[in-house]
XYZ file of N, CA, C and O in Angstrom:
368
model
N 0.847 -1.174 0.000
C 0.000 0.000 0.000
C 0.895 1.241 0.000
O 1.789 1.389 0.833
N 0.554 2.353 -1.210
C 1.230 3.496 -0.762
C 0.361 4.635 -0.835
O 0.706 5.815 -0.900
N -0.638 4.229 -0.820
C -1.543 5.328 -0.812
C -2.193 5.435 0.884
O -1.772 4.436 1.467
N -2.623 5.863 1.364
C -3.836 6.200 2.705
C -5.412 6.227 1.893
O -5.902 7.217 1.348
N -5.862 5.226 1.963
C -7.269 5.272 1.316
C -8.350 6.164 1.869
O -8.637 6.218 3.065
N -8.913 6.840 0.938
C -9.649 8.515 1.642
C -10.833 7.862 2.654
O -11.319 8.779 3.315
N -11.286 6.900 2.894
C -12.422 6.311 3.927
C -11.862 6.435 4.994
O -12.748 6.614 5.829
N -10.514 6.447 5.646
C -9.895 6.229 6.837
C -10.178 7.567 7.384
O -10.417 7.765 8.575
N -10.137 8.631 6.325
C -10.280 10.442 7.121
C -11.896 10.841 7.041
O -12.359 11.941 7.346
N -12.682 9.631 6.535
C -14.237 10.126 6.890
C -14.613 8.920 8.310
O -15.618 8.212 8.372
N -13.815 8.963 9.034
C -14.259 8.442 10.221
C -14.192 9.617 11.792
O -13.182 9.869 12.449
N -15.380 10.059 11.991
C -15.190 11.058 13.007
C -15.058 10.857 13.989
O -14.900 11.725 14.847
N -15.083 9.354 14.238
C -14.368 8.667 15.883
C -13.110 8.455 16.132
O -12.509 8.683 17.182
N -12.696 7.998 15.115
C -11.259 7.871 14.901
C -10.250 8.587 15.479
O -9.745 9.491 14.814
N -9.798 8.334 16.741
C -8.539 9.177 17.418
C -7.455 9.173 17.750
O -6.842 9.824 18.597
N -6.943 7.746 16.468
C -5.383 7.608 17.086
C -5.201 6.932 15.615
O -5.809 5.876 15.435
N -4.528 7.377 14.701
C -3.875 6.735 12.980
C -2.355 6.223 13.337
O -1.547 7.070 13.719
N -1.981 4.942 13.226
C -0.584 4.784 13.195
C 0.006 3.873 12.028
O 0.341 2.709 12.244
N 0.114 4.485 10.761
C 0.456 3.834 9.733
C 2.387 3.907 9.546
O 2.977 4.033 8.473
N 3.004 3.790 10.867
C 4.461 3.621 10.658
C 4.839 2.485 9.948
O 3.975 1.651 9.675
N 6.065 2.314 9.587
C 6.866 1.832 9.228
C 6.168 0.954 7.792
O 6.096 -0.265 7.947
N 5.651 1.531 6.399
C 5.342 1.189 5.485
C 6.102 1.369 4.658
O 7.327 1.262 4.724
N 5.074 1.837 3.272
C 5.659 2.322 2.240
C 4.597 3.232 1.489
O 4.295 3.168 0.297
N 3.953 4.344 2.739
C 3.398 5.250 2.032
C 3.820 6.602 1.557
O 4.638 7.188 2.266
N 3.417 7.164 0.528
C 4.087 8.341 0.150
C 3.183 9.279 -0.467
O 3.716 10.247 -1.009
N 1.941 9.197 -0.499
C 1.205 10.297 -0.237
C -0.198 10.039 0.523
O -0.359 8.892 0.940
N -1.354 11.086 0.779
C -2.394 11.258 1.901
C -3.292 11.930 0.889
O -3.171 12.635 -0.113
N -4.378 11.311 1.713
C -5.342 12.015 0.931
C -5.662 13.715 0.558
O -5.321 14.078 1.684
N -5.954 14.722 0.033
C -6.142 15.653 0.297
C -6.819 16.520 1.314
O -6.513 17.589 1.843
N -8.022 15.561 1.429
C -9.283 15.830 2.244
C -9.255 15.255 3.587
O -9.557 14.062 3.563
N -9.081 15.557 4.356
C -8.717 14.660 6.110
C -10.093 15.586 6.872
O -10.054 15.387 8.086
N -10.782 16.134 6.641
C -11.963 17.297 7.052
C -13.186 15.947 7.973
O -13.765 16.295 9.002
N -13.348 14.775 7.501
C -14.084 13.804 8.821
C -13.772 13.512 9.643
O -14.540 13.175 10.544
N -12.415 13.494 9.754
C -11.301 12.798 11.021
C -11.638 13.849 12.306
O -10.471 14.012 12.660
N -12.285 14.527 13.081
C -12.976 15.297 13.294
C -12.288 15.126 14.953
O -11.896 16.001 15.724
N -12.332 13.716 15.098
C -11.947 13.233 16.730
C -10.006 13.167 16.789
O -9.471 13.143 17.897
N -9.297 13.150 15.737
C -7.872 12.465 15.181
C -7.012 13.213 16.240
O -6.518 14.337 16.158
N -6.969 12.534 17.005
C -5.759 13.912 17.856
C -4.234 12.790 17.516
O -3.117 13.079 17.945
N -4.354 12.274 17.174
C -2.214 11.499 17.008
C -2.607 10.980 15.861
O -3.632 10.539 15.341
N -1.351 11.183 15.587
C -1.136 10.578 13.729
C 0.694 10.759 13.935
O 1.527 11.571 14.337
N 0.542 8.860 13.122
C 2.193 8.661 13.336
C 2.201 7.944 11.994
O 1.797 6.803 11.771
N 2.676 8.723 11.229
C 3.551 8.637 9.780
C 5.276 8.174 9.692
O 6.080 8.081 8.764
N 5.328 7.995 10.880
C 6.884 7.924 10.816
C 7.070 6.386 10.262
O 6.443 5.347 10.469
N 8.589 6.825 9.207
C 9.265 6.039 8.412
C 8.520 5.446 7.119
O 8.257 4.281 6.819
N 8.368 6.200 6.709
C 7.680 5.973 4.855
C 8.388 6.560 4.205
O 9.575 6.833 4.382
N 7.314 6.940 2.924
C 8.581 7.439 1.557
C 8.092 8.514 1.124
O 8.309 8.836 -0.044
N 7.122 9.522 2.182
C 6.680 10.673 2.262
C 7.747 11.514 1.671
O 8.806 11.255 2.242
N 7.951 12.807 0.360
C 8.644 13.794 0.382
C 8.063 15.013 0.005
O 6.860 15.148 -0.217
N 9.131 16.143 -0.091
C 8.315 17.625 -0.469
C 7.444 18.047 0.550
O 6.891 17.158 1.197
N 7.272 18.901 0.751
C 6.235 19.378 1.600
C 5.698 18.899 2.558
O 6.111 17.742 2.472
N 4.886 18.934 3.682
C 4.317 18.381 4.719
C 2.505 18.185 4.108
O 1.956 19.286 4.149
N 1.797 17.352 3.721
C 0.538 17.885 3.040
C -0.577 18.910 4.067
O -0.838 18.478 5.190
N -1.033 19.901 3.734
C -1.341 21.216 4.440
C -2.690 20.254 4.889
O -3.435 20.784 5.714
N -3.086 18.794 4.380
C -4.603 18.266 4.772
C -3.942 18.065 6.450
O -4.716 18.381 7.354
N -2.572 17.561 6.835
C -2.696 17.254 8.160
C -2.683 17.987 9.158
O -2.649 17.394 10.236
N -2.706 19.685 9.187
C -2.659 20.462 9.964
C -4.252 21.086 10.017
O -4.661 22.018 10.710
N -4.801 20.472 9.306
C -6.563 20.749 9.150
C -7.272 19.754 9.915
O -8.498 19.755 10.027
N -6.260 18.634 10.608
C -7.279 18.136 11.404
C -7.726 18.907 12.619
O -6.834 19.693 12.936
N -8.657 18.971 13.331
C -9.136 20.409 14.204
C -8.972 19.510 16.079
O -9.153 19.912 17.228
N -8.616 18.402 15.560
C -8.297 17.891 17.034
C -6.671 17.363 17.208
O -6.221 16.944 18.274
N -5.988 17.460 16.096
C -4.633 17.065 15.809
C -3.957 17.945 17.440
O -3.835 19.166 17.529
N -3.630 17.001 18.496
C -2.466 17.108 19.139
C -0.834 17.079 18.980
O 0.101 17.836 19.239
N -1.070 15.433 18.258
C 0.369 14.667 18.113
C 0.032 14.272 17.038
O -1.050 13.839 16.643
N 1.812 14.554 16.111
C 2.107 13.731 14.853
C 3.354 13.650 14.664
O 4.143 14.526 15.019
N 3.738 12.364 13.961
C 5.306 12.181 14.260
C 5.128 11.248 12.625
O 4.600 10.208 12.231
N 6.033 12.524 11.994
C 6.122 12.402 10.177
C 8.221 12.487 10.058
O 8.953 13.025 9.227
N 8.552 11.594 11.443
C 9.742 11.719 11.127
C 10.122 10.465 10.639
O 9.587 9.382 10.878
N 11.344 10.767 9.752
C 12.102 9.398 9.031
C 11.455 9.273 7.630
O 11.413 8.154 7.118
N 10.853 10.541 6.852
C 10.726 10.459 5.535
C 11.641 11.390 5.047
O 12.748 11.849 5.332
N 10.415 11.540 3.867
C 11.874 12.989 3.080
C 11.296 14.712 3.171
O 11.527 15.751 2.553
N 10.618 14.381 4.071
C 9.828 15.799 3.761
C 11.033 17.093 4.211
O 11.622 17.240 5.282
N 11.100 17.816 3.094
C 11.867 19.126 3.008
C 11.255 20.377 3.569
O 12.031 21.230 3.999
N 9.928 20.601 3.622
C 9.113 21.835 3.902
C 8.255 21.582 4.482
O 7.687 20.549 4.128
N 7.674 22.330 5.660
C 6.351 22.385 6.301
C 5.393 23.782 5.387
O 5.745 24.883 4.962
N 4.239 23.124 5.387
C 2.778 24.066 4.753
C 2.975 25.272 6.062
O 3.452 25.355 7.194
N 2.195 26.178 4.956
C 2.046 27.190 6.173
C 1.206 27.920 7.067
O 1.380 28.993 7.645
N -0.189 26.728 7.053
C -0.979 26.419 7.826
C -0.696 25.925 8.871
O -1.576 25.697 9.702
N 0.354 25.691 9.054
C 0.883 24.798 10.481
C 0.228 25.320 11.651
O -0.522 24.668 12.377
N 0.496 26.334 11.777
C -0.086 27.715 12.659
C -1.568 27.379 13.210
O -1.954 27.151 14.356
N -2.338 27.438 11.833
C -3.617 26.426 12.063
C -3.862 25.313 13.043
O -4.873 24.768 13.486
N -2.550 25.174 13.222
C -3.212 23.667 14.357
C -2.942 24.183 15.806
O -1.946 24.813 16.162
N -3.716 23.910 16.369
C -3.844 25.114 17.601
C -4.196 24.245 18.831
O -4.453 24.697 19.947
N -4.170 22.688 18.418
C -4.039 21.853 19.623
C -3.029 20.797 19.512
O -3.051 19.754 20.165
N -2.259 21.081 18.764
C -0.427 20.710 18.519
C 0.189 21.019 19.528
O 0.517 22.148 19.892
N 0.466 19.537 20.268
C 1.202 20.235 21.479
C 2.641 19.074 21.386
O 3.554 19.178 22.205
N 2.657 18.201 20.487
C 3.677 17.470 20.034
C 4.253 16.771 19.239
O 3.929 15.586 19.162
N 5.255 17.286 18.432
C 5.322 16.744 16.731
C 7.053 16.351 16.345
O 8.034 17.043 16.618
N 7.030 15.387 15.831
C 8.482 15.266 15.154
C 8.048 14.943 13.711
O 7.153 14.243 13.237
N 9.099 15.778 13.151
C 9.599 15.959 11.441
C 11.061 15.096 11.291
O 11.412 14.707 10.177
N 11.809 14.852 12.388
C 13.341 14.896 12.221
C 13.478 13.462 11.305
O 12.535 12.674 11.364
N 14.243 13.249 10.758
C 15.217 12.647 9.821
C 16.777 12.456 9.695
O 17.415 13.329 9.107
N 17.189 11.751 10.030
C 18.615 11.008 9.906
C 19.323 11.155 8.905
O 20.409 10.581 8.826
């Protein structure tokens, strides 16, 4: 699998995503159902470029840990997430 199939972000109960250690490399655009999502752990895929601006739109996003891909840039909605209280990007 390298996709995140878009049904997983129309679940509004849903409060904990941990798709580590795959081989995904991109997300859906639309993450707007995930409504409950406070942690999301992306770490170690084949994620690059940019951070996608859908994961800082989740409105309950606490924690996300998108470290150990290739991502070069964070969106600049980041700001937007306003119950981010713990995140790793880092890479080796």
């Amino acid at each position: 699998m390298t996709t995140i199939p878009d049904q997983i972000f129309n679940l509004p109960k849903l409060r904990l995503l941990s798709l580590a250690i795959n081989q995904l490399n991109s997300l859906p655009n639309n993450t707007s159902g995930a409504t409950s999502l406070n942690t999301l752990w992306l770490r170690d895929n084949l994620f690059t470029g940019t951070v996608p601006a859908a994961v800082f739109e989740l409105p309950a996003l606490a924690e996300v840990d998108l470290s150990e891909n290739g991502f070069t840039d964070l969106p600049s909605n980041i700001a937007s997430a306003l119950k981010l209280k713990e995140s790793n990007f880092g890479h080796q």
